[in-house]
Amino acid sequence: MVKTKFPTARIKRIMQADEEVGKVAQQTPIAVGKALELFMIQLVSKSADVAKDKGSKRVTASMLKTVVESDEQWDFLREIVSRVETEKEGPKKEAKPKMESESEEEVIPVKKKRSERGAGRKKRGGAQ
């Protein structure tokens, strides 16, 4: 199991961004972080189970939607997942979505590491 610790300083900053929130006790962001951790573990684990049932190694948005719609405890997320299209049954080749700026013609050269380009300083000729 992967252990994730959410940054308490960022949680505190997010909480204080709300005008109705005043001072935040030191332990509050820690408790919220732990709750977020447990929430994510449960949601991702159940989504992984759906992926296994479908014979997939990848969790998709529609699998998260399946989890949210299958249990009342996730009802607060239903509005968000309602925008996700449900996958059709059967094997489907997953295509990597292209970004607008990507094209097949556009090739960005990759810089070589020093060791690959014969790195090191060139020695100057002559005596100094």
Tab-separated table of N, CA, C and O in Angstrom:
chain	number	residue	atom	x	y	z
A	1	MET	N	0.840	-1.174	0.000
A	1	MET	CA	0.000	0.000	0.000
A	1	MET	C	0.892	1.246	0.000
A	1	MET	O	1.888	1.319	0.689
A	2	VAL	N	0.499	2.224	-0.787
A	2	VAL	CA	1.255	3.465	-0.883
A	2	VAL	C	0.753	4.421	0.192
A	2	VAL	O	-0.440	4.644	0.336
A	3	LYS	N	1.671	4.945	0.954
A	3	LYS	CA	1.312	5.924	1.982
A	3	LYS	C	1.560	7.312	1.415
A	3	LYS	O	2.645	7.610	0.937
A	4	THR	N	0.559	8.141	1.474
A	4	THR	CA	0.672	9.506	0.997
A	4	THR	C	0.386	10.449	2.141
A	4	THR	O	-0.562	10.248	2.888
A	5	LYS	N	1.195	11.462	2.268
A	5	LYS	CA	0.960	12.463	3.298
A	5	LYS	C	0.713	13.783	2.587
A	5	LYS	O	1.558	14.254	1.840
A	6	PHE	N	-0.447	14.350	2.796
A	6	PHE	CA	-0.779	15.608	2.161
A	6	PHE	C	-0.150	16.756	2.944
A	6	PHE	O	-0.092	16.724	4.170
A	7	PRO	N	0.329	17.782	2.249
A	7	PRO	CA	1.034	18.879	2.910
A	7	PRO	C	0.108	19.723	3.792
A	7	PRO	O	-0.837	20.328	3.299
A	8	THR	N	0.402	19.739	5.080
A	8	THR	CA	-0.469	20.439	6.032
A	8	THR	C	-0.472	21.947	5.801
A	8	THR	O	-1.513	22.587	5.982
A	9	ALA	N	0.646	22.510	5.382
A	9	ALA	CA	0.691	23.957	5.132
A	9	ALA	C	-0.258	24.337	3.998
A	9	ALA	O	-0.961	25.349	4.073
A	10	ARG	N	-0.294	23.527	2.960
A	10	ARG	CA	-1.190	23.799	1.837
A	10	ARG	C	-2.650	23.632	2.255
A	10	ARG	O	-3.517	24.410	1.855
A	11	ILE	N	-2.935	22.612	3.062
A	11	ILE	CA	-4.303	22.408	3.553
A	11	ILE	C	-4.737	23.615	4.367
A	11	ILE	O	-5.851	24.126	4.197
A	12	LYS	N	-3.854	24.106	5.223
A	12	LYS	CA	-4.175	25.277	6.044
A	12	LYS	C	-4.441	26.496	5.158
A	12	LYS	O	-5.393	27.249	5.388
A	13	ARG	N	-3.622	26.689	4.121
A	13	ARG	CA	-3.795	27.812	3.211
A	13	ARG	C	-5.137	27.724	2.483
A	13	ARG	O	-5.834	28.729	2.313
A	14	ILE	N	-5.526	26.520	2.053
A	14	ILE	CA	-6.805	26.319	1.376
A	14	ILE	C	-7.955	26.622	2.335
A	14	ILE	O	-8.935	27.271	1.961
A	15	MET	N	-7.831	26.159	3.575
A	15	MET	CA	-8.878	26.410	4.564
A	15	MET	C	-9.028	27.908	4.838
A	15	MET	O	-10.137	28.427	4.920
A	16	GLN	N	-7.919	28.603	4.942
A	16	GLN	CA	-7.973	30.028	5.261
A	16	GLN	C	-8.337	30.886	4.061
A	16	GLN	O	-8.618	32.076	4.221
A	17	ALA	N	-8.367	30.307	2.873
A	17	ALA	CA	-8.806	31.053	1.697
A	17	ALA	C	-10.297	31.376	1.786
A	17	ALA	O	-10.764	32.322	1.167
A	18	ASP	N	-11.028	30.593	2.584
A	18	ASP	CA	-12.447	30.856	2.818
A	18	ASP	C	-12.565	32.003	3.818
A	18	ASP	O	-11.985	31.954	4.901
A	19	GLU	N	-13.313	33.031	3.445
A	19	GLU	CA	-13.449	34.213	4.300
A	19	GLU	C	-14.114	33.907	5.636
A	19	GLU	O	-13.904	34.622	6.611
A	20	GLU	N	-14.920	32.852	5.678
A	20	GLU	CA	-15.629	32.507	6.910
A	20	GLU	C	-14.755	31.766	7.911
A	20	GLU	O	-15.134	31.608	9.063
A	21	VAL	N	-13.599	31.306	7.466
A	21	VAL	CA	-12.696	30.577	8.357
A	21	VAL	C	-11.735	31.571	8.986
A	21	VAL	O	-11.066	32.326	8.294
A	22	GLY	N	-11.688	31.530	10.294
A	22	GLY	CA	-10.775	32.413	11.009
A	22	GLY	C	-9.453	31.710	11.230
A	22	GLY	O	-8.861	31.159	10.304
A	23	LYS	N	-9.005	31.704	12.473
A	23	LYS	CA	-7.761	31.015	12.799
A	23	LYS	C	-7.981	29.511	12.724
A	23	LYS	O	-9.053	29.003	13.011
A	24	VAL	N	-6.914	28.810	12.360
A	24	VAL	CA	-6.973	27.356	12.238
A	24	VAL	C	-6.001	26.773	13.260
A	24	VAL	O	-4.816	27.102	13.255
A	25	ALA	N	-6.522	25.916	14.137
A	25	ALA	CA	-5.672	25.277	15.142
A	25	ALA	C	-4.616	24.415	14.461
A	25	ALA	O	-4.818	23.900	13.357
A	26	GLN	N	-3.490	24.247	15.099
A	26	GLN	CA	-2.352	23.523	14.535
A	26	GLN	C	-2.709	22.081	14.139
A	26	GLN	O	-2.232	21.570	13.139
A	27	GLN	N	-3.537	21.420	14.916
A	27	GLN	CA	-3.883	20.024	14.652
A	27	GLN	C	-4.933	19.861	13.556
A	27	GLN	O	-5.074	18.777	12.983
A	28	THR	N	-5.669	20.913	13.232
A	28	THR	CA	-6.762	20.816	12.257
A	28	THR	C	-6.278	20.390	10.868
A	28	THR	O	-6.840	19.440	10.302
A	29	PRO	N	-5.274	21.036	10.271
A	29	PRO	CA	-4.821	20.584	8.948
A	29	PRO	C	-4.273	19.159	8.953
A	29	PRO	O	-4.401	18.436	7.964
A	30	ILE	N	-3.718	18.735	10.074
A	30	ILE	CA	-3.219	17.360	10.188
A	30	ILE	C	-4.394	16.383	10.138
A	30	ILE	O	-4.346	15.372	9.426
A	31	ALA	N	-5.461	16.692	10.871
A	31	ALA	CA	-6.649	15.836	10.878
A	31	ALA	C	-7.325	15.818	9.504
A	31	ALA	O	-7.741	14.760	9.020
A	32	VAL	N	-7.401	16.979	8.855
A	32	VAL	CA	-8.002	17.053	7.521
A	32	VAL	C	-7.149	16.257	6.529
A	32	VAL	O	-7.686	15.538	5.684
A	33	GLY	N	-5.836	16.355	6.639
A	33	GLY	CA	-4.939	15.596	5.768
A	33	GLY	C	-5.119	14.103	5.924
A	33	GLY	O	-5.136	13.359	4.941
A	34	LYS	N	-5.259	13.657	7.161
A	34	LYS	CA	-5.474	12.221	7.418
A	34	LYS	C	-6.821	11.770	6.858
A	34	LYS	O	-6.925	10.702	6.253
A	35	ALA	N	-7.849	12.601	7.024
A	35	ALA	CA	-9.167	12.270	6.485
A	35	ALA	C	-9.111	12.194	4.954
A	35	ALA	O	-9.693	11.291	4.343
A	36	LEU	N	-8.391	13.124	4.336
A	36	LEU	CA	-8.232	13.123	2.885
A	36	LEU	C	-7.501	11.866	2.420
A	36	LEU	O	-7.874	11.245	1.428
A	37	GLU	N	-6.487	11.481	3.172
A	37	GLU	CA	-5.729	10.272	2.874
A	37	GLU	C	-6.636	9.029	2.901
A	37	GLU	O	-6.635	8.221	1.969
A	38	LEU	N	-7.433	8.896	3.950
A	38	LEU	CA	-8.341	7.752	4.082
A	38	LEU	C	-9.413	7.762	2.990
A	38	LEU	O	-9.768	6.718	2.433
A	39	PHE	N	-9.910	8.952	2.671
A	39	PHE	CA	-10.901	9.121	1.608
A	39	PHE	C	-10.331	8.639	0.274
A	39	PHE	O	-10.963	7.869	-0.443
A	40	MET	N	-9.121	9.094	-0.053
A	40	MET	CA	-8.501	8.728	-1.322
A	40	MET	C	-8.198	7.232	-1.392
A	40	MET	O	-8.392	6.609	-2.435
A	41	ILE	N	-7.728	6.653	-0.299
A	41	ILE	CA	-7.430	5.218	-0.271
A	41	ILE	C	-8.691	4.418	-0.583
A	41	ILE	O	-8.674	3.502	-1.402
A	42	GLN	N	-9.800	4.798	0.051
A	42	GLN	CA	-11.042	4.061	-0.154
A	42	GLN	C	-11.558	4.228	-1.584
A	42	GLN	O	-11.927	3.255	-2.239
A	43	LEU	N	-11.559	5.446	-2.099
A	43	LEU	CA	-12.062	5.706	-3.450
A	43	LEU	C	-11.197	5.017	-4.510
A	43	LEU	O	-11.710	4.357	-5.412
A	44	VAL	N	-9.897	5.119	-4.375
A	44	VAL	CA	-9.002	4.502	-5.362
A	44	VAL	C	-9.032	2.975	-5.260
A	44	VAL	O	-9.015	2.282	-6.285
A	45	SER	N	-9.096	2.436	-4.054
A	45	SER	CA	-9.152	0.971	-3.890
A	45	SER	C	-10.414	0.395	-4.516
A	45	SER	O	-10.355	-0.618	-5.234
A	46	LYS	N	-11.547	1.037	-4.280
A	46	LYS	CA	-12.801	0.544	-4.871
A	46	LYS	C	-12.785	0.690	-6.386
A	46	LYS	O	-13.295	-0.164	-7.097
A	47	SER	N	-12.174	1.761	-6.886
A	47	SER	CA	-12.058	1.955	-8.335
A	47	SER	C	-11.128	0.899	-8.936
A	47	SER	O	-11.374	0.409	-10.045
A	48	ALA	N	-10.072	0.546	-8.220
A	48	ALA	CA	-9.160	-0.503	-8.687
A	48	ALA	C	-9.879	-1.848	-8.746
A	48	ALA	O	-9.637	-2.645	-9.658
A	49	ASP	N	-10.779	-2.104	-7.792
A	49	ASP	CA	-11.566	-3.343	-7.813
A	49	ASP	C	-12.457	-3.394	-9.057
A	49	ASP	O	-12.592	-4.437	-9.691
A	50	VAL	N	-13.058	-2.254	-9.406
A	50	VAL	CA	-13.889	-2.185	-10.614
A	50	VAL	C	-13.021	-2.455	-11.843
A	50	VAL	O	-13.426	-3.192	-12.749
A	51	ALA	N	-11.818	-1.893	-11.866
A	51	ALA	CA	-10.900	-2.113	-12.993
A	51	ALA	C	-10.554	-3.593	-13.114
A	51	ALA	O	-10.543	-4.140	-14.224
A	52	LYS	N	-10.271	-4.250	-11.984
A	52	LYS	CA	-9.946	-5.680	-12.007
A	52	LYS	C	-11.116	-6.491	-12.526
A	52	LYS	O	-10.942	-7.427	-13.304
A	53	ASP	N	-12.331	-6.135	-12.078
A	53	ASP	CA	-13.523	-6.850	-12.536
A	53	ASP	C	-13.701	-6.723	-14.045
A	53	ASP	O	-14.211	-7.635	-14.693
A	54	LYS	N	-13.299	-5.591	-14.601
A	54	LYS	CA	-13.427	-5.372	-16.043
A	54	LYS	C	-12.209	-5.889	-16.805
A	54	LYS	O	-12.144	-5.773	-18.020
A	55	GLY	N	-11.210	-6.422	-16.079
A	55	GLY	CA	-10.018	-6.957	-16.722
A	55	GLY	C	-9.067	-5.870	-17.212
A	55	GLY	O	-8.320	-6.068	-18.151
A	56	SER	N	-9.092	-4.741	-16.550
A	56	SER	CA	-8.240	-3.623	-16.944
A	56	SER	C	-7.156	-3.386	-15.904
A	56	SER	O	-7.352	-3.644	-14.721
A	57	LYS	N	-6.021	-2.882	-16.364
A	57	LYS	CA	-4.942	-2.537	-15.441
A	57	LYS	C	-4.952	-1.046	-15.136
A	57	LYS	O	-4.144	-0.570	-14.355
A	58	ARG	N	-5.857	-0.319	-15.769
A	58	ARG	CA	-5.907	1.127	-15.642
A	58	ARG	C	-7.268	1.560	-15.094
A	58	ARG	O	-8.297	1.081	-15.529
A	59	VAL	N	-7.241	2.474	-14.132
A	59	VAL	CA	-8.476	3.029	-13.584
A	59	VAL	C	-8.854	4.236	-14.424
A	59	VAL	O	-8.035	5.138	-14.634
A	60	THR	N	-10.089	4.247	-14.921
A	60	THR	CA	-10.555	5.357	-15.748
A	60	THR	C	-11.586	6.186	-14.991
A	60	THR	O	-12.089	5.770	-13.938
A	61	ALA	N	-11.918	7.331	-15.563
A	61	ALA	CA	-12.912	8.213	-14.955
A	61	ALA	C	-14.272	7.515	-14.863
A	61	ALA	O	-15.001	7.691	-13.884
A	62	SER	N	-14.599	6.708	-15.860
A	62	SER	CA	-15.896	6.017	-15.808
A	62	SER	C	-15.927	4.959	-14.698
A	62	SER	O	-16.989	4.675	-14.144
A	63	MET	N	-14.777	4.413	-14.344
A	63	MET	CA	-14.724	3.461	-13.228
A	63	MET	C	-14.919	4.184	-11.905
A	63	MET	O	-15.596	3.672	-11.006
A	64	LEU	N	-14.335	5.378	-11.784
A	64	LEU	CA	-14.595	6.202	-10.600
A	64	LEU	C	-16.079	6.538	-10.518
A	64	LEU	O	-16.678	6.518	-9.448
A	65	LYS	N	-16.676	6.838	-11.671
A	65	LYS	CA	-18.109	7.146	-11.722
A	65	LYS	C	-18.934	5.950	-11.234
A	65	LYS	O	-19.889	6.117	-10.471
A	66	THR	N	-18.550	4.755	-11.648
A	66	THR	CA	-19.243	3.537	-11.219
A	66	THR	C	-19.221	3.415	-9.696
A	66	THR	O	-20.233	3.092	-9.074
A	67	VAL	N	-18.070	3.672	-9.094
A	67	VAL	CA	-17.934	3.587	-7.638
A	67	VAL	C	-18.825	4.626	-6.961
A	67	VAL	O	-19.552	4.320	-6.011
A	68	VAL	N	-18.780	5.860	-7.450
A	68	VAL	CA	-19.556	6.947	-6.841
A	68	VAL	C	-21.052	6.666	-6.932
A	68	VAL	O	-21.797	6.906	-5.975
A	69	GLU	N	-21.491	6.126	-8.062
A	69	GLU	CA	-22.919	5.870	-8.249
A	69	GLU	C	-23.404	4.611	-7.535
A	69	GLU	O	-24.600	4.433	-7.354
A	70	SER	N	-22.479	3.749	-7.103
A	70	SER	CA	-22.885	2.480	-6.497
A	70	SER	C	-23.121	2.555	-4.990
A	70	SER	O	-23.647	1.613	-4.404
A	71	ASP	N	-22.740	3.652	-4.345
A	71	ASP	CA	-22.845	3.730	-2.890
A	71	ASP	C	-23.288	5.124	-2.468
A	71	ASP	O	-22.767	6.123	-2.969
A	72	GLU	N	-24.226	5.202	-1.539
A	72	GLU	CA	-24.741	6.497	-1.087
A	72	GLU	C	-23.702	7.335	-0.364
A	72	GLU	O	-23.833	8.553	-0.292
A	73	GLN	N	-22.656	6.725	0.158
A	73	GLN	CA	-21.651	7.495	0.882
A	73	GLN	C	-20.921	8.471	-0.037
A	73	GLN	O	-20.334	9.436	0.412
A	74	TRP	N	-20.954	8.218	-1.341
A	74	TRP	CA	-20.277	9.077	-2.307
A	74	TRP	C	-21.243	10.058	-2.984
A	74	TRP	O	-20.867	10.704	-3.956
A	75	ASP	N	-22.461	10.180	-2.477
A	75	ASP	CA	-23.466	10.997	-3.162
A	75	ASP	C	-23.059	12.454	-3.369
A	75	ASP	O	-23.491	13.094	-4.317
A	76	PHE	N	-22.183	12.987	-2.546
A	76	PHE	CA	-21.740	14.370	-2.707
A	76	PHE	C	-20.863	14.555	-3.948
A	76	PHE	O	-20.625	15.685	-4.384
A	77	LEU	N	-20.409	13.451	-4.550
A	77	LEU	CA	-19.587	13.517	-5.766
A	77	LEU	C	-20.393	13.262	-7.042
A	77	LEU	O	-19.862	13.389	-8.141
A	78	ARG	N	-21.664	12.926	-6.887
A	78	ARG	CA	-22.462	12.533	-8.054
A	78	ARG	C	-22.597	13.634	-9.093
A	78	ARG	O	-22.570	13.363	-10.286
A	79	GLU	N	-22.725	14.856	-8.669
A	79	GLU	CA	-22.841	15.960	-9.629
A	79	GLU	C	-21.568	16.081	-10.467
A	79	GLU	O	-21.612	16.328	-11.667
A	80	ILE	N	-20.440	15.878	-9.837
A	80	ILE	CA	-19.150	15.975	-10.544
A	80	ILE	C	-19.005	14.852	-11.561
A	80	ILE	O	-18.620	15.085	-12.704
A	81	VAL	N	-19.310	13.613	-11.159
A	81	VAL	CA	-19.121	12.473	-12.067
A	81	VAL	C	-20.226	12.366	-13.108
A	81	VAL	O	-20.077	11.620	-14.072
A	82	SER	N	-21.293	13.126	-12.959
A	82	SER	CA	-22.385	13.062	-13.939
A	82	SER	C	-21.916	13.531	-15.316
A	82	SER	O	-22.492	13.164	-16.338
A	83	ARG	N	-20.841	14.311	-15.361
A	83	ARG	CA	-20.302	14.811	-16.638
A	83	ARG	C	-19.434	13.778	-17.347
A	83	ARG	O	-19.082	13.958	-18.500
A	84	VAL	N	-19.084	12.692	-16.663
A	84	VAL	CA	-18.218	11.662	-17.243
A	84	VAL	C	-19.066	10.684	-18.040
A	84	VAL	O	-20.093	10.215	-17.558
A	85	GLU	N	-18.626	10.401	-19.257
A	85	GLU	CA	-19.346	9.424	-20.068
A	85	GLU	C	-19.055	8.022	-19.552
A	85	GLU	O	-17.928	7.719	-19.176
A	86	THR	N	-20.060	7.165	-19.569
A	86	THR	CA	-19.888	5.788	-19.134
A	86	THR	C	-19.313	4.984	-20.286
A	86	THR	O	-19.766	5.102	-21.424
A	87	GLU	N	-18.281	4.157	-19.995
A	87	GLU	CA	-17.658	3.329	-21.033
A	87	GLU	C	-18.619	2.250	-21.483
A	87	GLU	O	-19.385	1.702	-20.698
A	88	LYS	N	-18.531	1.922	-22.754
A	88	LYS	CA	-19.326	0.823	-23.294
A	88	LYS	C	-18.600	-0.474	-22.994
A	88	LYS	O	-17.387	-0.504	-22.904
A	89	GLU	N	-19.346	-1.542	-22.851
A	89	GLU	CA	-18.757	-2.847	-22.544
A	89	GLU	C	-17.955	-3.358	-23.725
A	89	GLU	O	-18.190	-3.011	-24.866
A	90	GLY	N	-17.010	-4.228	-23.433
A	90	GLY	CA	-16.194	-4.846	-24.469
A	90	GLY	C	-14.813	-4.244	-24.499
A	90	GLY	O	-14.583	-3.173	-23.957
A	91	PRO	N	-13.889	-4.952	-25.143
A	91	PRO	CA	-12.521	-4.443	-25.196
A	91	PRO	C	-12.460	-3.175	-26.032
A	91	PRO	O	-13.114	-3.048	-27.057
A	92	LYS	N	-11.661	-2.265	-25.568
A	92	LYS	CA	-11.555	-0.981	-26.235
A	92	LYS	C	-10.101	-0.557	-26.208
A	92	LYS	O	-9.449	-0.621	-25.177
A	93	LYS	N	-9.607	-0.148	-27.342
A	93	LYS	CA	-8.229	0.323	-27.400
A	93	LYS	C	-8.206	1.733	-26.835
A	93	LYS	O	-8.940	2.607	-27.295
A	94	GLU	N	-7.365	1.941	-25.823
A	94	GLU	CA	-7.289	3.254	-25.205
A	94	GLU	C	-6.312	4.113	-25.985
A	94	GLU	O	-5.151	3.773	-26.131
A	95	ALA	N	-6.808	5.230	-26.470
A	95	ALA	CA	-5.959	6.149	-27.213
A	95	ALA	C	-5.521	7.275	-26.296
A	95	ALA	O	-6.292	7.745	-25.468
A	96	LYS	N	-4.304	7.675	-26.468
A	96	LYS	CA	-3.777	8.782	-25.670
A	96	LYS	C	-4.333	10.070	-26.257
A	96	LYS	O	-4.163	10.337	-27.449
A	97	PRO	N	-5.035	10.871	-25.456
A	97	PRO	CA	-5.579	12.106	-26.002
A	97	PRO	C	-4.459	13.072	-26.367
A	97	PRO	O	-3.466	13.178	-25.665
A	98	LYS	N	-4.641	13.743	-27.500
A	98	LYS	CA	-3.621	14.699	-27.938
A	98	LYS	C	-3.950	16.072	-27.391
A	98	LYS	O	-5.109	16.460	-27.322
A	99	MET	N	-2.945	16.789	-27.056
A	99	MET	CA	-3.110	18.164	-26.622
A	99	MET	C	-3.231	19.006	-27.887
A	99	MET	O	-2.803	18.609	-28.948
A	100	GLU	N	-3.806	20.180	-27.766
A	100	GLU	CA	-3.993	21.038	-28.931
A	100	GLU	C	-2.679	21.375	-29.604
A	100	GLU	O	-2.596	21.456	-30.804
A	101	SER	N	-1.631	21.587	-28.824
A	101	SER	CA	-0.358	22.008	-29.388
A	101	SER	C	0.433	20.855	-30.000
A	101	SER	O	1.404	21.070	-30.697
A	102	GLU	N	-0.008	19.614	-29.738
A	102	GLU	CA	0.709	18.457	-30.263
A	102	GLU	C	0.303	18.196	-31.706
A	102	GLU	O	-0.846	18.353	-32.079
A	103	SER	N	1.240	17.816	-32.521
A	103	SER	CA	0.933	17.339	-33.860
A	103	SER	C	1.987	16.309	-34.220
A	103	SER	O	3.067	16.276	-33.651
A	104	GLU	N	1.667	15.481	-35.184
A	104	GLU	CA	2.603	14.432	-35.555
A	104	GLU	C	3.825	15.007	-36.244
A	104	GLU	O	4.886	14.411	-36.248
A	105	GLU	N	3.680	16.185	-36.876
A	105	GLU	CA	4.788	16.793	-37.595
A	105	GLU	C	5.765	17.481	-36.658
A	105	GLU	O	6.932	17.600	-36.958
A	106	GLU	N	5.267	17.959	-35.538
A	106	GLU	CA	6.091	18.728	-34.620
A	106	GLU	C	7.008	17.805	-33.831
A	106	GLU	O	6.555	16.919	-33.120
A	107	VAL	N	8.292	18.004	-33.968
A	107	VAL	CA	9.266	17.199	-33.244
A	107	VAL	C	10.159	18.145	-32.464
A	107	VAL	O	10.735	19.072	-33.030
A	108	ILE	N	10.255	17.918	-31.167
A	108	ILE	CA	11.080	18.753	-30.313
A	108	ILE	C	12.371	18.011	-30.043
A	108	ILE	O	12.349	16.901	-29.509
A	109	PRO	N	13.510	18.609	-30.423
A	109	PRO	CA	14.776	17.912	-30.184
A	109	PRO	C	15.067	17.810	-28.693
A	109	PRO	O	14.771	18.712	-27.929
A	110	VAL	N	15.639	16.687	-28.292
A	110	VAL	CA	15.981	16.448	-26.898
A	110	VAL	C	17.467	16.690	-26.736
A	110	VAL	O	18.277	16.176	-27.515
A	111	LYS	N	17.824	17.487	-25.741
A	111	LYS	CA	19.239	17.759	-25.499
A	111	LYS	C	19.907	16.505	-24.975
A	111	LYS	O	19.355	15.789	-24.157
A	112	LYS	N	21.123	16.273	-25.449
A	112	LYS	CA	21.872	15.119	-24.975
A	112	LYS	C	22.563	15.465	-23.669
A	112	LYS	O	22.900	16.612	-23.414
A	113	LYS	N	22.764	14.444	-22.864
A	113	LYS	CA	23.512	14.627	-21.628
A	113	LYS	C	24.972	14.874	-21.979
A	113	LYS	O	25.434	14.513	-23.056
A	114	ARG	N	25.676	15.472	-21.058
A	114	ARG	CA	27.096	15.762	-21.291
A	114	ARG	C	27.863	14.513	-21.700
A	114	ARG	O	28.680	14.544	-22.593
A	115	SER	N	27.600	13.409	-21.027
A	115	SER	CA	28.346	12.191	-21.308
A	115	SER	C	28.068	11.672	-22.715
A	115	SER	O	28.893	11.008	-23.314
A	116	GLU	N	26.899	11.992	-23.261
A	116	GLU	CA	26.529	11.514	-24.586
A	116	GLU	C	27.108	12.382	-25.695
A	116	GLU	O	27.233	11.955	-26.822
A	117	ARG	N	27.412	13.639	-25.393
A	117	ARG	CA	27.884	14.529	-26.450
A	117	ARG	C	29.391	14.769	-26.379
A	117	ARG	O	29.903	15.732	-26.931
A	118	GLY	N	30.112	13.897	-25.699
A	118	GLY	CA	31.555	14.045	-25.600
A	118	GLY	C	31.909	15.232	-24.716
A	118	GLY	O	32.657	16.111	-25.092
A	119	ALA	N	31.281	15.267	-23.542
A	119	ALA	CA	31.381	16.406	-22.644
A	119	ALA	C	32.784	16.591	-22.089
A	119	ALA	O	33.660	15.762	-22.261
A	120	GLY	N	32.912	17.656	-21.393
A	120	GLY	CA	34.183	17.981	-20.797
A	120	GLY	C	34.763	19.208	-21.473
A	120	GLY	O	34.351	19.561	-22.578
A	121	ARG	N	35.654	19.851	-20.811
A	121	ARG	CA	36.280	21.029	-21.397
A	121	ARG	C	37.280	20.631	-22.450
A	121	ARG	O	38.006	19.648	-22.312
A	122	LYS	N	37.304	21.426	-23.475
A	122	LYS	CA	38.334	21.192	-24.498
A	122	LYS	C	39.609	21.828	-23.998
A	122	LYS	O	39.598	22.935	-23.470
A	123	LYS	N	40.696	21.117	-24.157
A	123	LYS	CA	41.982	21.663	-23.726
A	123	LYS	C	42.479	22.635	-24.784
A	123	LYS	O	42.361	22.376	-25.985
A	124	ARG	N	42.975	23.729	-24.308
A	124	ARG	CA	43.513	24.718	-25.242
A	124	ARG	C	44.905	24.272	-25.703
A	124	ARG	O	45.688	23.713	-24.945
A	125	GLY	N	45.173	24.566	-26.925
A	125	GLY	CA	46.498	24.217	-27.459
A	125	GLY	C	47.532	25.248	-27.021
A	125	GLY	O	47.230	26.399	-26.786
A	126	GLY	N	48.745	24.863	-26.854
A	126	GLY	CA	49.820	25.777	-26.490
A	126	GLY	C	50.069	25.795	-24.999
A	126	GLY	O	49.294	25.300	-24.206
A	127	ALA	N	51.164	26.420	-24.602
A	127	ALA	CA	51.541	26.462	-23.190
A	127	ALA	C	51.031	27.744	-22.550
A	127	ALA	O	51.061	28.788	-23.144
A	128	GLN	N	50.604	27.654	-21.314
A	128	GLN	CA	50.159	28.817	-20.559
A	128	GLN	C	50.764	28.845	-19.211
A	128	GLN	O	51.064	27.972	-18.555
